[in-house]
Amino acid sequence: MSNGITDRTPPADVTERLGYRLKRAAATLRGAMDKALREHGLTVPQYACLELLDQQPGLSNAELARGTFVTRQSMNVVLRGLQDAGLITRPATTDHGRALPAHLTEEGRRRLAAARSVVYAIDQRMTDAVPPKRLSVLLADLDRMAETLGG
Amino acid sequence: MSNGITDRTPPADVTERLGYRLKRAAATLRGAMDKALREHGLTVPQYACLELLDQQPGLSNAELARGTFVTRQSMNVVLRGLQDAGLITRPATTDHGRALPAHLTEEGRRRLAAARSVVYAIDQRMTDAVPPKRLSVLLADLDRMAETLGG
DNA sequence: TTACTCATGTCAGGAGTTTGACATAGGAGC
DNA sequence: GCTCCTATGTCAAACTCCTGACATGAGTAA
């Protein structure tokens, strides 16, 4: 059966398929972040939102949704929560268009800084699990996988 | 700043971190599977459950939950749905212990076979996106990442 | 101007998932 | 025997997220 030509059929064992492994790694990461962030009073989408806003102040609801891989509707409730908690500000109206630019408050920056330390630790532990020389290749492969499926 | 020693601090740009890329790839895969499976009347957890049961008949609710990375409670709902749809069977009682072994019905096997084709196609497209020589290494790295975080 | 298209923000409803809790069954150790 | 400890199944409530839908604003072209 082994003829030197790459097998183009997914393994019969589900757990040997790329999709399963990808899901497993992502689920584990999600669980670790969820647990760590809970002690900081933040959910994963909330943290992701704060992180994006810190790097790109003024992002709109729709832009944040795309950046965190959720729908506009989901991001809307996240933003409302962050707004109620006083971590971000958003104008009620705007001169041009409908997009409402969001910005971090001082408190938001503080909470983000605190939460960032624990998330960094997790990301670093995970990154250390892969040989340094393979990291850039791994990142590129993950990107290709996403792009191929229309991400 | 580049001194030949591997940088041990996560990139400031969130989108350059391993966690972000991993989430992106997983989210894209989830979206593709979700869309494809909807035409077969199945959700992703339902499909995963059927696939596991096909390979390992008699798995219990808790075992299926661990295998699909959800809680027992979630899997309980999934199993109830599959049972109502006549795709699996589960005894009401058992002689030994509390674990109730689940099994596919004939209809369950048919639906799984139909759904499997579209999922295989997605998995294959994704797998083809990474150079064949790197596939086994990629799988190993994903595993290491999960194990490091306690998966 | 008008009509069309697209992106955005938002509301309503429902499906899926989680946390927290409780009762039951088996095994290990005393 | 008895007591922990663990694992399992299940219920209830809350939360998260999504699908579907609608209205608004901007740009484009007839």
Coordinates of C-alpha atoms (C1' of nucleotides) in Angstrom, one line a residue:
Chain A
M1 CA 0.0 0.0 0.0
S2 CA 2.9 2.3 0.7
N3 CA 4.0 3.4 -2.7
G4 CA 6.0 6.5 -2.0
I5 CA 3.0 8.7 -3.1
T6 CA 1.6 10.8 -0.3
D7 CA -1.6 9.4 1.1
R8 CA -4.4 11.8 0.2
T9 CA -7.1 10.3 2.4
P10 CA -7.6 11.4 6.0
P11 CA -6.6 8.8 8.6
A12 CA -9.5 6.6 9.7
D13 CA -8.7 7.4 13.3
V14 CA -10.3 10.8 13.9
T15 CA -7.7 11.7 16.5
E16 CA -4.9 11.4 13.9
R17 CA -6.5 14.0 11.7
L18 CA -5.2 17.6 11.5
G19 CA -8.6 19.0 12.4
Y20 CA -8.8 17.1 15.6
R21 CA -5.3 18.0 16.7
L22 CA -6.0 21.7 15.9
K23 CA -9.2 21.6 17.8
R24 CA -7.5 20.0 20.8
A25 CA -4.7 22.6 20.9
A26 CA -7.2 25.4 20.6
A27 CA -9.5 24.0 23.2
T28 CA -6.7 23.6 25.7
L29 CA -5.5 27.1 25.1
R30 CA -8.9 28.5 25.5
G31 CA -9.4 26.6 28.8
A32 CA -6.1 27.9 30.2
M33 CA -6.8 31.5 29.2
D34 CA -10.3 31.2 30.5
K35 CA -9.2 30.1 33.9
A36 CA -6.3 32.6 34.1
L37 CA -8.5 35.5 33.0
R38 CA -11.3 34.7 35.4
E39 CA -9.1 35.8 38.3
H40 CA -8.8 39.2 36.6
G41 CA -12.6 39.5 36.0
L42 CA -12.3 39.2 32.2
T43 CA -13.5 36.8 29.6
V44 CA -11.4 35.7 26.6
P45 CA -13.3 37.8 24.1
Q46 CA -13.1 40.8 26.5
Y47 CA -9.4 40.4 26.8
A48 CA -8.9 40.0 23.1
C49 CA -11.0 43.1 22.5
L50 CA -8.9 45.2 25.0
E51 CA -5.7 43.9 23.4
L52 CA -6.8 44.9 19.9
L53 CA -8.0 48.3 21.1
D54 CA -4.7 49.0 22.8
Q55 CA -2.8 48.4 19.6
Q56 CA -5.3 50.0 17.3
P57 CA -7.3 52.7 19.2
G58 CA -10.5 53.7 17.5
L59 CA -11.5 50.4 16.0
S60 CA -15.2 50.0 15.4
N61 CA -17.5 47.2 16.6
A62 CA -17.4 45.4 13.3
E63 CA -13.7 45.7 13.0
L64 CA -13.2 44.2 16.5
A65 CA -15.6 41.4 15.6
R66 CA -13.5 40.4 12.6
G67 CA -10.3 40.7 14.6
T68 CA -11.6 38.3 17.3
F69 CA -13.5 35.9 15.0
V70 CA -16.9 36.5 16.4
T71 CA -20.0 38.1 15.0
R72 CA -20.9 41.8 15.2
Q73 CA -23.7 40.9 17.5
S74 CA -21.5 39.1 19.9
M75 CA -18.9 41.8 19.9
N76 CA -21.7 44.3 20.6
V77 CA -22.5 42.7 23.9
V78 CA -18.8 42.4 24.8
L79 CA -18.4 46.1 24.1
R80 CA -21.4 46.9 26.2
G81 CA -20.0 45.0 29.1
L82 CA -16.6 46.7 28.8
Q83 CA -18.3 50.0 28.6
D84 CA -20.5 49.3 31.7
A85 CA -17.3 48.2 33.5
G86 CA -15.7 51.5 32.5
L87 CA -12.8 49.9 30.6
I88 CA -13.6 51.5 27.3
T89 CA -15.4 54.6 25.9
R90 CA -17.5 54.9 22.8
P91 CA -19.2 58.0 21.5
A92 CA -23.0 57.9 21.1
T93 CA -22.9 59.5 17.7
T94 CA -20.4 60.3 15.0
D95 CA -20.0 62.9 12.3
H96 CA -19.2 60.6 9.4
G97 CA -20.7 57.1 8.9
R98 CA -22.1 54.8 11.5
A99 CA -18.9 53.2 12.9
L100 CA -18.4 54.2 16.5
P101 CA -14.6 54.3 17.4
A102 CA -13.8 52.7 20.8
H103 CA -11.0 53.7 23.0
L104 CA -9.5 52.3 26.2
T105 CA -9.9 54.2 29.5
E106 CA -7.1 54.6 32.0
E107 CA -8.8 51.8 34.1
G108 CA -9.0 49.7 30.9
R109 CA -5.3 50.1 30.3
R110 CA -4.6 49.1 33.9
R111 CA -6.7 46.0 33.8
L112 CA -5.3 45.0 30.4
A113 CA -1.7 45.3 31.8
A114 CA -2.6 43.1 34.7
A115 CA -4.3 40.5 32.6
R116 CA -1.6 40.6 29.9
S117 CA 1.0 39.2 32.3
V118 CA -0.9 35.9 32.8
V119 CA -1.8 35.6 29.2
Y120 CA 1.8 36.2 28.1
A121 CA 2.9 33.4 30.5
I122 CA 0.5 31.0 28.8
D123 CA 1.5 32.0 25.3
Q124 CA 5.1 31.7 26.2
R125 CA 4.7 28.2 27.7
M126 CA 2.9 27.1 24.6
T127 CA 5.5 28.7 22.4
D128 CA 8.3 27.1 24.3
A129 CA 6.7 23.7 23.6
V130 CA 7.7 24.0 19.9
P131 CA 11.4 24.0 18.9
P132 CA 12.5 27.6 18.3
K133 CA 13.6 26.9 14.8
R134 CA 10.2 25.6 13.8
L135 CA 8.2 28.5 15.2
S136 CA 8.1 30.8 12.2
V137 CA 7.2 27.8 10.0
L138 CA 4.5 26.8 12.3
L139 CA 3.0 30.2 12.3
A140 CA 3.1 30.3 8.5
D141 CA 1.4 26.9 8.3
L142 CA -1.4 27.9 10.6
D143 CA -1.9 30.9 8.4
R144 CA -2.0 28.9 5.2
M145 CA -4.6 26.5 6.8
A146 CA -6.8 29.4 7.7
E147 CA -6.5 31.1 4.3
T148 CA -7.2 27.9 2.4
L149 CA -10.5 27.5 4.2
G150 CA -11.4 31.1 3.4
G151 CA -10.4 32.9 6.7
Chain B
M1 CA 18.6 43.9 19.6
S2 CA 19.1 40.8 17.6
N3 CA 21.8 39.0 19.4
G4 CA 21.3 35.4 18.2
I5 CA 19.5 34.5 21.4
T6 CA 15.9 33.5 20.8
D7 CA 13.5 36.2 22.0
R8 CA 11.5 34.9 24.9
T9 CA 9.0 37.7 25.0
P10 CA 5.7 37.4 23.1
P11 CA 5.5 39.9 20.2
A12 CA 3.8 43.1 21.1
D13 CA 1.5 42.7 18.1
V14 CA -1.2 40.3 19.2
T15 CA -1.7 38.9 15.7
E16 CA 1.9 37.7 15.7
R17 CA 1.5 35.6 18.7
L18 CA 1.1 31.8 18.5
G19 CA -2.2 31.9 20.4
Y20 CA -3.8 34.3 18.0
R21 CA -2.8 32.3 15.0
L22 CA -4.0 29.1 16.6
K23 CA -7.3 30.6 17.4
R24 CA -7.7 32.0 13.9
A25 CA -7.0 28.6 12.3
A26 CA -9.4 26.8 14.6
A27 CA -12.1 29.4 14.2
T28 CA -11.9 29.1 10.4
L29 CA -12.0 25.4 10.6
R30 CA -15.0 25.5 12.9
G31 CA -16.8 27.9 10.6
A32 CA -16.2 25.7 7.5
M33 CA -17.3 22.5 9.3
D34 CA -20.3 24.3 10.7
K35 CA -21.5 25.4 7.3
A36 CA -20.9 22.1 5.7
L37 CA -22.5 20.0 8.4
R38 CA -25.6 22.1 8.5
E39 CA -26.6 20.8 5.1
H40 CA -26.5 17.3 6.7
G41 CA -28.6 18.4 9.7
L42 CA -25.7 17.9 12.2
T43 CA -23.7 20.2 14.5
V44 CA -20.0 20.0 14.9
P45 CA -20.2 18.4 18.4
Q46 CA -22.8 15.9 17.1
Y47 CA -20.6 14.9 14.2
A48 CA -17.6 14.5 16.5
C49 CA -19.7 12.4 18.8
L50 CA -20.8 10.1 16.0
E51 CA -17.3 9.8 14.7
L52 CA -15.9 8.8 18.1
L53 CA -18.7 6.3 18.6
D54 CA -18.1 4.7 15.2
Q55 CA -14.5 4.0 16.1
Q56 CA -15.0 3.1 19.8
P57 CA -18.5 1.8 20.3
G58 CA -19.8 1.8 23.8
L59 CA -18.2 5.0 25.0
S60 CA -19.9 6.7 27.9
N61 CA -21.1 10.3 28.1
A62 CA -18.1 11.4 30.1
E63 CA -15.7 9.7 27.8
L64 CA -17.3 11.3 24.8
A65 CA -17.1 14.7 26.5
R66 CA -13.4 14.4 27.1
G67 CA -12.9 13.2 23.5
T68 CA -14.7 16.2 22.1
F69 CA -13.3 18.8 24.6
V70 CA -16.7 19.9 26.0
T71 CA -18.2 19.3 29.5
R72 CA -20.3 16.3 30.5
Q73 CA -23.3 18.5 30.6
S74 CA -22.9 19.7 27.0
M75 CA -22.3 16.2 25.8
N76 CA -25.4 15.1 27.7
V77 CA -27.5 17.5 25.6
V78 CA -25.8 16.3 22.4
L79 CA -26.5 12.7 23.2
R80 CA -30.1 13.4 24.0
G81 CA -30.5 15.1 20.6
L82 CA -28.8 12.2 18.8
Q83 CA -31.0 9.8 20.7
D84 CA -34.2 11.6 19.8
A85 CA -33.1 11.7 16.2
G86 CA -32.6 7.9 16.3
L87 CA -28.9 8.1 15.5
I88 CA -27.7 6.4 18.6
T89 CA -29.0 4.1 21.4
R90 CA -28.2 4.1 25.1
P91 CA -29.5 1.7 27.7
A92 CA -31.6 3.2 30.5
T93 CA -29.7 1.2 33.2
T94 CA -26.6 -0.8 33.6
D95 CA -25.4 -3.7 35.7
H96 CA -22.0 -2.3 36.7
G97 CA -21.4 1.3 37.6
R98 CA -23.2 4.4 36.2
A99 CA -21.6 4.8 32.8
L100 CA -24.1 4.2 30.0
P101 CA -22.5 2.8 26.8
A102 CA -23.7 4.5 23.6
H103 CA -23.9 2.8 20.2
L104 CA -24.6 3.9 16.7
T105 CA -27.8 2.8 15.0
E106 CA -28.0 1.9 11.3
E107 CA -29.4 5.3 10.6
G108 CA -26.6 6.8 12.6
R109 CA -24.0 5.0 10.5
R110 CA -25.7 6.2 7.3
R111 CA -25.8 9.9 8.4
L112 CA -22.2 9.7 9.6
A113 CA -21.0 8.3 6.3
A114 CA -22.8 11.1 4.4
A115 CA -21.4 13.8 6.7
R116 CA -18.0 12.3 6.7
S117 CA -17.5 13.0 3.0
V118 CA -17.8 16.7 3.4
V119 CA -15.7 16.8 6.5
Y120 CA -13.0 14.8 4.9
A121 CA -12.9 17.2 2.0
I122 CA -12.4 20.1 4.4
D123 CA -9.7 18.3 6.4
Q124 CA -8.0 17.4 3.2
R125 CA -8.0 20.9 1.9
M126 CA -6.5 22.1 5.2
T127 CA -3.9 19.3 5.2
D128 CA -2.9 20.1 1.6
A129 CA -2.2 23.6 2.7
V130 CA 0.9 22.5 4.6
P131 CA 3.9 20.9 2.8
P132 CA 3.6 17.1 3.1
K133 CA 7.0 16.8 4.7
R134 CA 6.0 19.1 7.6
L135 CA 2.7 17.4 8.4
S136 CA 3.9 14.9 11.0
V137 CA 6.0 17.6 12.6
L138 CA 3.0 19.9 12.7
L139 CA 0.9 17.3 14.3
A140 CA 3.5 16.7 16.9
D141 CA 3.9 20.4 17.7
L142 CA 0.2 20.8 18.2
D143 CA 0.2 17.9 20.5
R144 CA 3.1 19.3 22.5
M145 CA 1.3 22.6 22.8
A146 CA -1.7 21.0 24.2
E147 CA 0.2 18.8 26.6
T148 CA 2.2 21.7 27.9
L149 CA -0.9 23.5 28.9
G150 CA -2.3 20.5 30.6
G151 CA -4.6 19.0 27.9
Chain C
dT1 C1' -32.1 63.3 -8.0
dT2 C1' -32.9 58.6 -7.7
dA3 C1' -32.0 53.8 -7.2
dC4 C1' -28.9 50.4 -6.0
dT5 C1' -25.3 48.3 -3.2
dC6 C1' -22.6 47.7 0.7
dA7 C1' -21.1 48.1 5.5
dT8 C1' -22.5 49.2 10.1
dG9 C1' -25.1 49.1 14.6
dT10 C1' -28.8 47.1 16.9
dC11 C1' -32.8 44.3 18.4
dA12 C1' -35.2 39.8 19.1
dG13 C1' -35.2 35.0 19.4
dG14 C1' -33.2 30.7 20.0
dA15 C1' -29.5 27.3 20.2
dG16 C1' -25.3 25.8 22.5
dT17 C1' -22.3 25.9 26.4
dT18 C1' -20.8 26.6 30.8
dT19 C1' -20.8 26.9 36.1
dG20 C1' -22.7 25.1 40.2
dA21 C1' -24.9 21.6 42.6
dC22 C1' -26.7 17.1 43.9
dA23 C1' -27.2 12.0 44.1
dT24 C1' -25.4 7.6 42.9
dA25 C1' -21.8 3.9 42.2
dG26 C1' -17.3 1.9 42.7
dG27 C1' -12.7 1.5 44.7
dA28 C1' -9.0 2.4 48.2
dG29 C1' -7.6 2.7 52.9
dC30 C1' -8.5 2.3 57.7
Chain D
dG1 C1' -17.8 -2.9 58.5
dC2 C1' -16.8 2.1 57.7
dT3 C1' -15.1 6.3 55.7
dC4 C1' -12.9 9.0 52.1
dC5 C1' -12.1 9.8 47.4
dT6 C1' -13.1 9.7 42.6
dA7 C1' -16.0 9.3 38.7
dT8 C1' -20.4 9.5 36.6
dG9 C1' -25.1 11.2 35.2
dT10 C1' -28.3 14.7 35.6
dC11 C1' -30.8 19.0 36.8
dA12 C1' -31.1 24.1 37.0
dA13 C1' -29.7 28.7 36.0
dA14 C1' -26.9 31.8 33.7
dC15 C1' -24.1 33.2 30.2
dT16 C1' -22.3 33.3 25.5
dC17 C1' -22.9 33.1 20.9
dC18 C1' -25.3 32.7 16.7
dT19 C1' -29.0 33.3 13.0
dG20 C1' -32.4 36.3 11.2
dA21 C1' -34.0 40.8 10.7
dC22 C1' -34.3 45.8 10.3
dA23 C1' -32.9 50.7 9.9
dT24 C1' -29.2 54.0 9.0
dG25 C1' -25.3 56.1 6.5
dA26 C1' -22.0 56.3 2.6
dG27 C1' -20.7 55.5 -2.0
dT28 C1' -21.7 54.5 -6.9
dA29 C1' -24.0 54.8 -11.2
dA30 C1' -27.8 55.7 -14.1

